[in-house]
Amino acid sequence: MTARVTATSIVDAIANDLRTRILEGELTSATALTETDMAASYDVARPTAKAAIEKLVAEGLLVRGAHKSARVAELGPDSVRDIYQARAYLESEVLRRLALTCTVPEEAVQANLDIAAVAGGSALDVVEPDMRFHTSLIDAVGNERISRMYRSLVSEVRLCMVRVQSLNLLDTALIQAEHQRLLELIGEGDGAAAAELLDEHLARARERLAAAIGGEAGPEAHLPSSLHRV
Amino acid sequence: MTARVTATSIVDAIANDLRTRILEGELTSATALTETDMAASYDVARPTAKAAIEKLVAEGLLVRGAHKSARVAELGPDSVRDIYQARAYLESEVLRRLALTCTVPEEAVQANLDIAAVAGGSALDVVEPDMRFHTSLIDAVGNERISRMYRSLVSEVRLCMVRVQSLNLLDTALIQAEHQRLLELIGEGDGAAAAELLDEHLARARERLAAAIGGEAGPEAHLPSSLHRV
DNA sequence: TATTGTGTTTTTGTCTGTCAAGATGAGAAC
DNA sequence: GTTCTCATCTTGACAGACAAAAACACAATA
Protein backbone atom coordinates (compact mmCIF):
# COMPACT_ATOMS: atom_id res chain seq x y z
CA MET A 1 0.00 0.00 0.00
CA THR A 2 3.07 2.21 -0.10
CA ALA A 3 3.57 2.80 -3.82
CA ARG A 4 0.16 3.28 -5.37
CA VAL A 5 0.59 3.12 -9.12
CA THR A 6 -0.87 6.07 -10.94
CA ALA A 7 -1.79 4.46 -14.22
CA THR A 8 -4.30 7.00 -15.44
CA SER A 9 -4.83 7.91 -19.05
CA ILE A 10 -3.89 11.28 -20.51
CA VAL A 11 -7.47 12.37 -21.13
CA ASP A 12 -8.34 11.36 -17.57
CA ALA A 13 -5.47 13.40 -16.24
CA ILE A 14 -6.56 16.43 -18.23
CA ALA A 15 -10.17 15.97 -17.18
CA ASN A 16 -9.12 15.76 -13.52
CA ASP A 17 -6.99 18.87 -13.76
CA LEU A 18 -9.76 20.75 -15.51
CA ARG A 19 -12.25 19.63 -12.89
CA THR A 20 -10.15 20.91 -10.01
CA ARG A 21 -9.50 24.18 -11.82
CA ILE A 22 -13.22 24.58 -12.38
CA LEU A 23 -14.14 23.78 -8.79
CA GLU A 24 -11.44 26.11 -7.50
CA GLY A 25 -12.97 28.95 -9.45
CA GLU A 26 -9.99 29.48 -11.74
CA LEU A 27 -12.18 28.78 -14.77
CA THR A 28 -15.49 30.59 -14.91
CA SER A 29 -18.27 30.73 -17.44
CA ALA A 30 -16.69 33.90 -18.82
CA THR A 31 -13.88 32.04 -20.56
CA ALA A 32 -14.61 29.85 -23.57
CA LEU A 33 -12.91 26.47 -23.45
CA THR A 34 -11.87 25.96 -27.04
CA GLU A 35 -10.67 22.52 -28.06
CA THR A 36 -7.64 23.89 -29.85
CA ASP A 37 -6.73 26.15 -26.94
CA MET A 38 -7.01 23.31 -24.46
CA ALA A 39 -4.94 21.10 -26.74
CA ALA A 40 -2.28 23.78 -27.03
CA SER A 41 -2.16 24.60 -23.31
CA TYR A 42 -1.82 20.94 -22.32
CA ASP A 43 0.40 20.16 -25.32
CA VAL A 44 -1.75 17.30 -26.58
CA ALA A 45 -3.64 16.62 -29.77
CA ARG A 46 -7.08 18.07 -30.32
CA PRO A 47 -8.96 14.74 -30.08
CA THR A 48 -7.42 14.21 -26.65
CA ALA A 49 -8.55 17.60 -25.41
CA LYS A 50 -11.93 16.99 -27.00
CA ALA A 51 -12.37 13.75 -25.08
CA ALA A 52 -11.52 15.44 -21.79
CA ILE A 53 -14.00 18.24 -22.46
CA GLU A 54 -16.76 15.79 -23.38
CA LYS A 55 -16.09 13.91 -20.16
CA LEU A 56 -16.75 17.03 -18.12
CA VAL A 57 -19.78 17.84 -20.24
CA ALA A 58 -21.17 14.41 -19.36
CA GLU A 59 -20.56 15.21 -15.69
CA GLY A 60 -22.49 18.44 -16.00
CA LEU A 61 -19.64 20.76 -15.09
CA LEU A 62 -19.35 22.04 -18.65
CA VAL A 63 -22.09 22.85 -21.12
CA ARG A 64 -21.77 23.00 -24.85
CA GLY A 65 -24.04 23.43 -27.82
CA ALA A 66 -23.45 21.98 -31.25
CA HIS A 67 -20.52 23.62 -32.98
CA LYS A 68 -20.01 25.95 -30.04
CA SER A 69 -17.14 25.98 -27.60
CA ALA A 70 -17.66 24.61 -24.11
CA ARG A 71 -18.13 26.86 -21.10
CA VAL A 72 -18.35 26.28 -17.39
CA ALA A 73 -21.98 25.57 -16.53
CA GLU A 74 -24.00 28.51 -15.35
CA LEU A 75 -26.30 27.42 -12.55
CA GLY A 76 -29.18 29.73 -11.72
CA PRO A 77 -31.47 29.78 -8.65
CA ASP A 78 -33.76 27.21 -10.25
CA SER A 79 -30.85 24.83 -10.70
CA VAL A 80 -29.86 25.42 -7.10
CA ARG A 81 -33.37 24.49 -6.09
CA ASP A 82 -33.21 21.28 -8.13
CA ILE A 83 -29.81 20.32 -6.81
CA TYR A 84 -30.70 20.86 -3.17
CA GLN A 85 -34.02 19.12 -3.59
CA ALA A 86 -32.24 16.09 -5.02
CA ARG A 87 -29.77 16.23 -2.15
CA ALA A 88 -32.60 16.37 0.34
CA TYR A 89 -34.39 13.46 -1.30
CA LEU A 90 -31.34 11.26 -1.16
CA GLU A 91 -29.94 12.30 2.18
CA SER A 92 -33.13 12.41 4.18
CA GLU A 93 -33.89 8.85 3.15
CA VAL A 94 -30.35 7.87 4.07
CA LEU A 95 -30.81 9.38 7.52
CA ARG A 96 -34.02 7.41 7.95
CA ARG A 97 -32.27 4.15 7.10
CA LEU A 98 -29.26 4.93 9.28
CA ALA A 99 -31.59 5.70 12.18
CA LEU A 100 -33.19 2.26 11.78
CA THR A 101 -29.95 0.71 13.01
CA CYS A 102 -28.82 3.72 15.05
CA THR A 103 -25.65 3.85 12.93
CA VAL A 104 -23.56 6.95 13.54
CA PRO A 105 -20.57 7.01 11.15
CA GLU A 106 -17.31 7.86 12.83
CA GLU A 107 -16.13 10.02 9.90
CA ALA A 108 -19.21 12.20 10.23
CA VAL A 109 -18.44 12.87 13.88
CA GLN A 110 -14.85 13.74 13.00
CA ALA A 111 -15.91 15.98 10.12
CA ASN A 112 -18.17 17.95 12.40
CA LEU A 113 -15.34 18.39 14.87
CA ASP A 114 -13.23 19.73 12.02
CA ILE A 115 -15.90 22.33 11.33
CA ALA A 116 -15.57 23.64 14.85
CA ALA A 117 -11.77 23.60 14.50
CA VAL A 118 -11.79 26.04 11.58
CA ALA A 119 -14.44 28.27 13.11
CA GLY A 120 -12.07 31.21 13.23
CA GLY A 121 -10.63 30.79 9.72
CA SER A 122 -11.93 31.73 6.34
CA ALA A 123 -15.49 30.89 5.44
CA LEU A 124 -14.20 28.81 2.54
CA ASP A 125 -12.52 26.44 4.99
CA VAL A 126 -15.92 25.44 6.31
CA VAL A 127 -17.07 24.10 2.95
CA GLU A 128 -14.72 21.14 2.84
CA PRO A 129 -15.52 19.58 6.25
CA ASP A 130 -19.19 20.39 5.71
CA MET A 131 -19.22 18.41 2.46
CA ARG A 132 -17.22 15.67 4.15
CA PHE A 133 -19.82 15.46 6.90
CA HIS A 134 -22.64 14.93 4.43
CA THR A 135 -20.80 12.56 2.08
CA SER A 136 -19.66 10.40 4.98
CA LEU A 137 -23.29 9.95 5.96
CA ILE A 138 -24.12 8.94 2.40
CA ASP A 139 -21.17 6.58 2.13
CA ALA A 140 -22.22 4.89 5.36
CA VAL A 141 -24.91 2.95 3.53
CA GLY A 142 -22.23 1.33 1.39
CA ASN A 143 -24.02 1.73 -1.91
CA GLU A 144 -21.73 2.68 -4.75
CA ARG A 145 -24.47 4.08 -6.98
CA ILE A 146 -25.98 6.27 -4.28
CA SER A 147 -22.54 7.62 -3.37
CA ARG A 148 -21.82 8.40 -7.02
CA MET A 149 -25.10 10.22 -7.50
CA TYR A 150 -24.57 12.27 -4.36
CA ARG A 151 -21.02 13.19 -5.31
CA SER A 152 -22.27 14.46 -8.63
CA LEU A 153 -24.68 16.73 -6.79
CA VAL A 154 -22.00 17.89 -4.38
CA SER A 155 -19.70 18.92 -7.19
CA GLU A 156 -22.52 20.99 -8.66
CA VAL A 157 -23.02 22.63 -5.29
CA ARG A 158 -19.36 23.53 -5.17
CA LEU A 159 -19.67 24.88 -8.68
CA CYS A 160 -22.36 27.23 -7.42
CA MET A 161 -20.34 28.26 -4.38
CA VAL A 162 -17.24 29.39 -6.23
CA ARG A 163 -19.42 31.96 -7.97
CA VAL A 164 -20.40 33.77 -4.79
CA GLN A 165 -17.37 35.50 -3.39
CA SER A 166 -18.74 36.58 -0.05
CA LEU A 167 -19.32 33.37 1.81
CA ASN A 168 -19.97 35.16 5.05
CA LEU A 169 -23.52 33.99 4.75
CA LEU A 170 -22.40 30.79 6.45
CA ASP A 171 -23.22 30.60 10.13
CA THR A 172 -20.58 28.12 11.21
CA ALA A 173 -21.88 27.68 14.74
CA LEU A 174 -25.41 26.99 13.55
CA ILE A 175 -24.24 24.49 10.95
CA GLN A 176 -22.13 22.64 13.45
CA ALA A 177 -24.92 22.57 16.04
CA GLU A 178 -27.44 21.22 13.54
CA HIS A 179 -25.01 18.55 12.41
CA GLN A 180 -24.52 17.56 16.01
CA ARG A 181 -28.26 17.33 16.53
CA LEU A 182 -28.60 15.21 13.39
CA LEU A 183 -26.10 12.71 14.71
CA GLU A 184 -27.90 12.58 18.04
CA LEU A 185 -31.25 11.93 16.40
CA ILE A 186 -29.74 9.13 14.32
CA GLY A 187 -28.22 7.62 17.43
CA GLU A 188 -31.58 7.74 19.13
CA GLY A 189 -33.23 6.04 16.16
CA ASP A 190 -35.56 8.93 15.43
CA GLY A 191 -35.31 8.89 11.66
CA ALA A 192 -38.37 11.03 11.04
CA ALA A 193 -37.04 13.88 13.17
CA ALA A 194 -33.60 13.59 11.59
CA ALA A 195 -35.08 13.74 8.09
CA GLU A 196 -37.16 16.75 9.05
CA LEU A 197 -34.21 18.61 10.56
CA LEU A 198 -32.08 17.83 7.53
CA ASP A 199 -34.79 19.27 5.30
CA GLU A 200 -34.68 22.55 7.19
CA HIS A 201 -30.89 22.46 7.29
CA LEU A 202 -30.61 22.07 3.53
CA ALA A 203 -33.48 24.44 2.79
CA ARG A 204 -31.69 27.17 4.72
CA ALA A 205 -28.45 26.64 2.81
CA ARG A 206 -30.37 26.48 -0.44
CA GLU A 207 -32.15 29.77 0.15
CA ARG A 208 -28.97 31.58 1.02
CA LEU A 209 -27.15 30.20 -1.99
CA ALA A 210 -30.03 30.88 -4.35
CA ALA A 211 -30.35 34.42 -3.08
CA ALA A 212 -26.62 35.03 -3.40
CA ILE A 213 -26.65 33.74 -6.97
CA GLY A 214 -29.94 35.20 -8.04
CA GLY A 215 -29.23 38.55 -6.46
CA GLU A 216 -26.34 39.37 -8.69
CA ALA A 217 -27.82 40.68 -11.93
CA GLY A 218 -30.06 37.77 -12.73
CA PRO A 219 -29.39 34.04 -12.74
CA GLU A 220 -29.01 32.86 -16.33
CA ALA A 221 -30.42 35.96 -17.98
CA HIS A 222 -27.37 36.16 -20.17
CA LEU A 223 -27.25 39.68 -21.38
CA PRO A 224 -26.21 39.81 -25.01
CA SER A 225 -22.78 41.33 -25.27
CA SER A 226 -24.19 44.20 -27.32
CA LEU A 227 -25.83 45.53 -24.17
CA HIS A 228 -22.55 45.67 -22.34
CA ARG A 229 -20.95 48.40 -24.38
CA VAL A 230 -23.52 51.11 -23.77
CA MET B 1 -44.93 19.70 -33.57
CA THR B 2 -45.50 17.62 -36.69
CA ALA B 3 -42.00 17.36 -38.12
CA ARG B 4 -39.65 16.81 -35.26
CA VAL B 5 -36.17 17.61 -36.55
CA THR B 6 -33.69 14.85 -35.96
CA ALA B 7 -30.56 16.94 -35.55
CA THR B 8 -28.63 14.38 -33.59
CA SER B 9 -24.96 13.73 -34.08
CA ILE B 10 -23.59 10.53 -35.60
CA VAL B 11 -22.04 9.32 -32.37
CA ASP B 12 -25.32 10.00 -30.57
CA ALA B 13 -27.20 8.03 -33.17
CA ILE B 14 -24.82 5.10 -32.85
CA ALA B 15 -24.94 5.29 -29.07
CA ASN B 16 -28.74 5.28 -29.14
CA ASP B 17 -28.86 2.32 -31.49
CA LEU B 18 -26.35 0.44 -29.40
CA ARG B 19 -28.31 1.22 -26.26
CA THR B 20 -31.55 -0.17 -27.64
CA ARG B 21 -29.77 -3.24 -28.96
CA ILE B 22 -28.27 -3.79 -25.54
CA LEU B 23 -31.54 -3.31 -23.69
CA GLU B 24 -33.34 -5.58 -26.13
CA GLY B 25 -30.90 -8.34 -25.35
CA GLU B 26 -29.42 -8.53 -28.83
CA LEU B 27 -25.98 -7.73 -27.44
CA THR B 28 -24.88 -9.69 -24.40
CA SER B 29 -21.72 -9.80 -22.37
CA ALA B 30 -20.61 -12.76 -24.47
CA THR B 31 -19.77 -10.64 -27.50
CA ALA B 32 -16.81 -8.27 -27.39
CA LEU B 33 -17.56 -4.82 -28.75
CA THR B 34 -14.40 -4.02 -30.64
CA GLU B 35 -13.91 -0.45 -31.81
CA THR B 36 -12.89 -1.51 -35.30
CA ASP B 37 -15.80 -3.92 -35.60
CA MET B 38 -18.28 -1.28 -34.50
CA ALA B 39 -16.75 1.19 -36.90
CA ALA B 40 -16.98 -1.30 -39.74
CA SER B 41 -20.57 -2.39 -38.98
CA TYR B 42 -21.82 1.20 -38.80
CA ASP B 43 -19.54 2.32 -41.64
CA VAL B 44 -17.97 5.14 -39.68
CA ALA B 45 -14.45 5.99 -38.62
CA ARG B 46 -12.95 4.39 -35.56
CA PRO B 47 -12.90 7.58 -33.42
CA THR B 48 -16.64 7.91 -33.98
CA ALA B 49 -17.32 4.37 -32.83
CA LYS B 50 -14.95 4.92 -29.94
CA ALA B 51 -16.87 7.98 -28.78
CA ALA B 52 -20.15 6.10 -28.89
CA ILE B 53 -18.71 3.23 -26.87
CA GLU B 54 -17.26 5.59 -24.27
CA LYS B 55 -20.64 7.27 -23.97
CA LEU B 56 -22.25 3.98 -23.03
CA VAL B 57 -19.38 3.17 -20.71
CA ALA B 58 -20.07 6.43 -18.90
CA GLU B 59 -23.72 5.40 -18.63
CA GLY B 60 -22.76 2.12 -17.06
CA LEU B 61 -24.21 -0.12 -19.75
CA LEU B 62 -20.78 -1.12 -21.01
CA VAL B 63 -17.64 -1.88 -19.06
CA ARG B 64 -14.11 -1.72 -20.29
CA GLY B 65 -10.64 -2.01 -18.87
CA ALA B 66 -7.54 -0.30 -20.20
CA HIS B 67 -6.55 -1.65 -23.61
CA LYS B 68 -9.40 -4.14 -23.52
CA SER B 69 -12.49 -4.24 -25.68
CA ALA B 70 -15.80 -3.17 -24.22
CA ARG B 71 -18.45 -5.67 -23.15
CA VAL B 72 -22.00 -5.38 -21.96
CA ALA B 73 -21.95 -4.91 -18.20
CA GLU B 74 -22.41 -8.04 -16.16
CA LEU B 75 -24.59 -7.26 -13.15
CA GLY B 76 -24.49 -9.77 -10.35
CA PRO B 77 -26.86 -10.17 -7.39
CA ASP B 78 -24.90 -7.61 -5.40
CA SER B 79 -25.36 -5.04 -8.14
CA VAL B 80 -29.07 -5.85 -8.24
CA ARG B 81 -29.19 -5.16 -4.52
CA ASP B 82 -27.45 -1.82 -4.96
CA ILE B 83 -29.65 -0.76 -7.85
CA TYR B 84 -32.91 -1.62 -6.13
CA GLN B 85 -31.75 -0.01 -2.90
CA ALA B 86 -30.99 3.20 -4.76
CA ARG B 87 -34.39 2.98 -6.45
CA ALA B 88 -36.06 2.51 -3.11
CA TYR B 89 -34.19 5.44 -1.58
CA LEU B 90 -35.22 7.78 -4.35
CA GLU B 91 -38.73 6.58 -4.94
CA SER B 92 -39.85 6.18 -1.35
CA GLU B 93 -38.87 9.75 -0.63
CA VAL B 94 -40.70 10.85 -3.77
CA LEU B 95 -43.84 9.10 -2.57
CA ARG B 96 -43.56 10.83 0.78
CA ARG B 97 -43.36 14.23 -0.88
CA LEU B 98 -46.17 13.48 -3.30
CA ALA B 99 -48.34 12.40 -0.40
CA LEU B 100 -47.76 15.75 1.30
CA THR B 101 -49.84 17.39 -1.42
CA CYS B 102 -51.94 14.31 -2.23
CA THR B 103 -50.68 14.49 -5.81
CA VAL B 104 -51.61 11.47 -7.91
CA PRO B 105 -50.06 11.75 -11.39
CA GLU B 106 -52.47 10.95 -14.18
CA GLU B 107 -49.82 9.09 -16.20
CA ALA B 108 -49.23 6.72 -13.32
CA VAL B 109 -52.91 5.84 -13.20
CA GLN B 110 -52.91 5.24 -16.94
CA ALA B 111 -49.75 3.14 -16.79
CA ASN B 112 -51.28 0.90 -14.18
CA LEU B 113 -54.36 0.45 -16.34
CA ASP B 114 -52.05 -0.57 -19.17
CA ILE B 115 -50.56 -3.25 -16.96
CA ALA B 116 -53.99 -4.79 -16.51
CA ALA B 117 -54.61 -4.53 -20.24
CA VAL B 118 -51.65 -6.73 -21.14
CA ALA B 119 -52.34 -9.21 -18.37
CA GLY B 120 -52.89 -12.03 -20.83
CA GLY B 121 -49.88 -11.26 -23.05
CA SER B 122 -46.23 -12.05 -22.69
CA ALA B 123 -44.53 -11.35 -19.40
CA LEU B 124 -42.17 -9.00 -21.21
CA ASP B 125 -45.10 -6.73 -22.07
CA VAL B 126 -45.56 -6.01 -18.39
CA VAL B 127 -42.09 -4.51 -18.00
CA GLU B 128 -42.74 -1.44 -20.11
CA PRO B 129 -45.91 -0.16 -18.38
CA ASP B 130 -44.43 -1.12 -15.03
CA MET B 131 -41.40 1.07 -15.65
CA ARG B 132 -43.67 3.78 -16.98
CA PHE B 133 -45.68 3.68 -13.76
CA HIS B 134 -42.61 4.22 -11.62
CA THR B 135 -40.94 6.83 -13.81
CA SER B 136 -44.14 8.86 -14.05
CA LEU B 137 -44.21 9.04 -10.26
CA ILE B 138 -40.61 10.25 -10.27
CA ASP B 139 -41.22 12.77 -13.03
CA ALA B 140 -44.16 14.17 -11.09
CA VAL B 141 -41.81 16.09 -8.81
CA GLY B 142 -40.51 17.99 -11.83
CA ASN B 143 -36.85 17.72 -10.93
CA GLU B 144 -34.64 17.08 -13.92
CA ARG B 145 -31.71 15.70 -11.93
CA ILE B 146 -33.83 13.26 -9.96
CA SER B 147 -35.49 12.04 -13.14
CA ARG B 148 -32.11 11.54 -14.80
CA MET B 149 -30.73 9.58 -11.87
CA TYR B 150 -33.78 7.36 -11.74
CA ARG B 151 -33.71 6.71 -15.48
CA SER B 152 -30.12 5.60 -15.18
CA LEU B 153 -31.16 3.08 -12.55
CA VAL B 154 -34.11 1.90 -14.62
CA SER B 155 -31.91 1.19 -17.61
CA GLU B 156 -29.69 -0.91 -15.39
CA VAL B 157 -32.72 -2.81 -14.17
CA ARG B 158 -33.72 -3.53 -17.75
CA LEU B 159 -30.17 -4.64 -18.41
CA CYS B 160 -30.58 -7.21 -15.67
CA MET B 161 -33.97 -8.33 -16.91
CA VAL B 162 -32.91 -9.17 -20.46
CA ARG B 163 -30.54 -11.73 -18.98
CA VAL B 164 -33.25 -13.80 -17.36
CA GLN B 165 -35.25 -15.47 -20.09
CA SER B 166 -38.13 -16.83 -18.05
CA LEU B 167 -39.91 -13.78 -16.78
CA ASN B 168 -42.81 -15.86 -15.52
CA LEU B 169 -41.73 -14.87 -12.06
CA LEU B 170 -43.79 -11.72 -12.49
CA ASP B 171 -47.16 -11.82 -10.78
CA THR B 172 -49.00 -9.28 -12.89
CA ALA B 173 -52.11 -9.17 -10.73
CA LEU B 174 -50.11 -8.60 -7.55
CA ILE B 175 -48.00 -5.85 -9.15
CA GLN B 176 -51.07 -4.07 -10.43
CA ALA B 177 -52.85 -4.32 -7.10
CA GLU B 178 -49.88 -2.94 -5.19
CA HIS B 179 -49.53 -0.07 -7.60
CA GLN B 180 -53.19 0.70 -7.12
CA ARG B 181 -52.76 0.68 -3.37
CA LEU B 182 -49.76 2.99 -3.66
CA LEU B 183 -51.80 5.53 -5.57
CA GLU B 184 -54.58 5.32 -3.01
CA LEU B 185 -52.18 5.91 -0.13
CA ILE B 186 -50.71 8.92 -1.90
CA GLY B 187 -54.17 10.29 -2.51
CA GLU B 188 -54.96 9.88 1.17
CA GLY B 189 -51.78 11.66 2.13
CA ASP B 190 -50.33 8.70 4.00
CA GLY B 191 -46.74 9.03 2.83
CA ALA B 192 -45.26 6.78 5.48
CA ALA B 193 -47.49 3.86 4.52
CA ALA B 194 -46.85 4.45 0.82
CA ALA B 195 -43.09 4.46 1.39
CA GLU B 196 -43.33 1.28 3.41
CA LEU B 197 -45.42 -0.51 0.81
CA LEU B 198 -43.06 0.59 -1.94
CA ASP B 199 -40.17 -0.85 0.03
CA GLU B 200 -41.85 -4.23 0.15
CA HIS B 201 -42.89 -3.94 -3.48
CA LEU B 202 -39.34 -3.29 -4.65
CA ALA B 203 -37.79 -5.75 -2.22
CA ARG B 204 -39.96 -8.51 -3.66
CA ALA B 205 -38.95 -7.66 -7.24
CA ARG B 206 -35.33 -7.39 -6.17
CA GLU B 207 -35.28 -10.78 -4.53
CA ARG B 208 -36.81 -12.48 -7.54
CA LEU B 209 -34.43 -10.80 -9.93
CA ALA B 210 -31.38 -11.47 -7.77
CA ALA B 211 -32.35 -15.11 -7.42
CA ALA B 212 -32.93 -15.48 -11.15
CA ILE B 213 -29.54 -13.95 -11.92
CA GLY B 214 -27.57 -15.53 -9.12
CA GLY B 215 -29.05 -18.96 -9.70
CA GLU B 216 -27.62 -19.46 -13.15
CA ALA B 217 -24.06 -20.72 -12.73
CA GLY B 218 -22.81 -17.83 -10.65
CA PRO B 219 -23.02 -14.11 -11.30
CA GLU B 220 -19.63 -12.88 -12.44
CA ALA B 221 -17.64 -16.08 -11.99
CA HIS B 222 -16.26 -15.92 -15.52
CA LEU B 223 -14.89 -19.34 -16.31
CA PRO B 224 -11.60 -19.11 -18.17
CA SER B 225 -12.00 -20.28 -21.76
CA SER B 226 -9.50 -23.06 -21.20
CA LEU B 227 -12.08 -24.90 -19.11
CA HIS B 228 -14.58 -24.89 -21.94
CA ARG B 229 -12.77 -27.19 -24.30
CA VAL B 230 -12.59 -30.27 -22.10
C1' DT C 1 3.95 -32.93 -16.41
C1' DA C 2 3.81 -28.40 -14.88
C1' DT C 3 5.78 -24.05 -15.24
C1' DT C 4 8.15 -20.45 -17.14
C1' DG C 5 9.64 -17.55 -20.74
C1' DT C 6 9.30 -15.62 -25.33
C1' DG C 7 7.32 -13.92 -29.45
C1' DT C 8 3.31 -12.79 -32.15
C1' DT C 9 -1.18 -10.99 -32.71
C1' DT C 10 -4.88 -8.15 -31.47
C1' DT C 11 -6.76 -4.00 -29.63
C1' DT C 12 -6.64 0.25 -27.72
C1' DG C 13 -4.31 5.06 -26.86
C1' DT C 14 -2.75 8.90 -29.12
C1' DC C 15 -0.97 11.74 -32.80
C1' DT C 16 -0.93 14.22 -37.31
C1' DG C 17 -3.35 16.20 -40.96
C1' DT C 18 -7.54 17.23 -43.60
C1' DC C 19 -12.12 18.57 -45.08
C1' DA C 20 -16.99 19.84 -44.38
C1' DA C 21 -20.76 21.99 -41.79
C1' DG C 22 -22.60 25.14 -38.72
C1' DA C 23 -22.38 29.43 -35.93
C1' DT C 24 -20.78 33.97 -35.13
C1' DG C 25 -19.73 38.52 -36.23
C1' DA C 26 -18.49 42.31 -39.39
C1' DG C 27 -19.42 44.96 -43.13
C1' DA C 28 -22.11 46.35 -47.24
C1' DA C 29 -26.50 47.40 -49.42
C1' DC C 30 -30.98 49.27 -49.08
C1' DG D 1 -31.43 51.83 -38.91
C1' DT D 2 -32.44 47.27 -40.68
C1' DT D 3 -31.33 43.39 -43.31
C1' DC D 4 -28.54 40.54 -46.15
C1' DT D 5 -24.29 38.45 -47.46
C1' DC D 6 -19.73 36.83 -46.61
C1' DA D 7 -15.49 35.72 -44.15
C1' DT D 8 -13.79 33.50 -40.08
C1' DC D 9 -13.80 30.59 -36.26
C1' DT D 10 -14.86 26.25 -34.09
C1' DT D 11 -16.50 21.82 -34.02
C1' DG D 12 -17.84 17.17 -36.42
C1' DA D 13 -16.02 13.60 -38.76
C1' DC D 14 -12.68 11.36 -41.57
C1' DA D 15 -8.17 8.81 -42.94
C1' DG D 16 -3.91 6.91 -41.83
C1' DA D 17 -0.27 5.77 -38.76
C1' DC D 18 2.58 4.40 -34.73
C1' DA D 19 3.39 2.94 -29.89
C1' DA D 20 1.99 0.49 -25.86
C1' DA D 21 -0.28 -2.99 -23.57
C1' DA D 22 -2.73 -7.13 -23.08
C1' DA D 23 -3.73 -11.91 -24.53
C1' DC D 24 -2.63 -15.97 -26.68
C1' DA D 25 0.07 -19.76 -28.46
C1' DC D 26 4.09 -22.18 -28.37
C1' DA D 27 8.52 -23.74 -27.15
C1' DA D 28 11.98 -24.59 -23.53
C1' DT D 29 13.15 -26.17 -19.08
C1' DA D 30 13.08 -28.08 -14.35
Coordinates of C-alpha atoms in Angstrom, one line a residue, chain B residues 48-141:
Chain B
T48 CA -16.6 7.9 -34.0
A49 CA -17.3 4.4 -32.8
K50 CA -14.9 4.9 -29.9
A51 CA -16.9 8.0 -28.8
A52 CA -20.2 6.1 -28.9
I53 CA -18.7 3.2 -26.9
E54 CA -17.3 5.6 -24.3
K55 CA -20.6 7.3 -24.0
L56 CA -22.2 4.0 -23.0
V57 CA -19.4 3.2 -20.7
A58 CA -20.1 6.4 -18.9
E59 CA -23.7 5.4 -18.6
G60 CA -22.8 2.1 -17.1
L61 CA -24.2 -0.1 -19.8
L62 CA -20.8 -1.1 -21.0
V63 CA -17.6 -1.9 -19.1
R64 CA -14.1 -1.7 -20.3
G65 CA -10.6 -2.0 -18.9
A66 CA -7.5 -0.3 -20.2
H67 CA -6.5 -1.7 -23.6
K68 CA -9.4 -4.1 -23.5
S69 CA -12.5 -4.2 -25.7
A70 CA -15.8 -3.2 -24.2
R71 CA -18.4 -5.7 -23.1
V72 CA -22.0 -5.4 -22.0
A73 CA -22.0 -4.9 -18.2
E74 CA -22.4 -8.0 -16.2
L75 CA -24.6 -7.3 -13.2
G76 CA -24.5 -9.8 -10.4
P77 CA -26.9 -10.2 -7.4
D78 CA -24.9 -7.6 -5.4
S79 CA -25.4 -5.0 -8.1
V80 CA -29.1 -5.9 -8.2
R81 CA -29.2 -5.2 -4.5
D82 CA -27.5 -1.8 -5.0
I83 CA -29.7 -0.8 -7.9
Y84 CA -32.9 -1.6 -6.1
Q85 CA -31.8 0.0 -2.9
A86 CA -31.0 3.2 -4.8
R87 CA -34.4 3.0 -6.5
A88 CA -36.1 2.5 -3.1
Y89 CA -34.2 5.4 -1.6
L90 CA -35.2 7.8 -4.3
E91 CA -38.7 6.6 -4.9
S92 CA -39.9 6.2 -1.4
E93 CA -38.9 9.8 -0.6
V94 CA -40.7 10.8 -3.8
L95 CA -43.8 9.1 -2.6
R96 CA -43.6 10.8 0.8
R97 CA -43.4 14.2 -0.9
L98 CA -46.2 13.5 -3.3
A99 CA -48.3 12.4 -0.4
L100 CA -47.8 15.7 1.3
T101 CA -49.8 17.4 -1.4
C102 CA -51.9 14.3 -2.2
T103 CA -50.7 14.5 -5.8
V104 CA -51.6 11.5 -7.9
P105 CA -50.1 11.7 -11.4
E106 CA -52.5 11.0 -14.2
E107 CA -49.8 9.1 -16.2
A108 CA -49.2 6.7 -13.3
V109 CA -52.9 5.8 -13.2
Q110 CA -52.9 5.2 -16.9
A111 CA -49.8 3.1 -16.8
N112 CA -51.3 0.9 -14.2
L113 CA -54.4 0.4 -16.3
D114 CA -52.1 -0.6 -19.2
I115 CA -50.6 -3.3 -17.0
A116 CA -54.0 -4.8 -16.5
A117 CA -54.6 -4.5 -20.2
V118 CA -51.6 -6.7 -21.1
A119 CA -52.3 -9.2 -18.4
G120 CA -52.9 -12.0 -20.8
G121 CA -49.9 -11.3 -23.1
S122 CA -46.2 -12.0 -22.7
A123 CA -44.5 -11.4 -19.4
L124 CA -42.2 -9.0 -21.2
D125 CA -45.1 -6.7 -22.1
V126 CA -45.6 -6.0 -18.4
V127 CA -42.1 -4.5 -18.0
E128 CA -42.7 -1.4 -20.1
P129 CA -45.9 -0.2 -18.4
D130 CA -44.4 -1.1 -15.0
M131 CA -41.4 1.1 -15.7
R132 CA -43.7 3.8 -17.0
F133 CA -45.7 3.7 -13.8
H134 CA -42.6 4.2 -11.6
T135 CA -40.9 6.8 -13.8
S136 CA -44.1 8.9 -14.0
L137 CA -44.2 9.0 -10.3
I138 CA -40.6 10.2 -10.3
D139 CA -41.2 12.8 -13.0
A140 CA -44.2 14.2 -11.1
V141 CA -41.8 16.1 -8.8

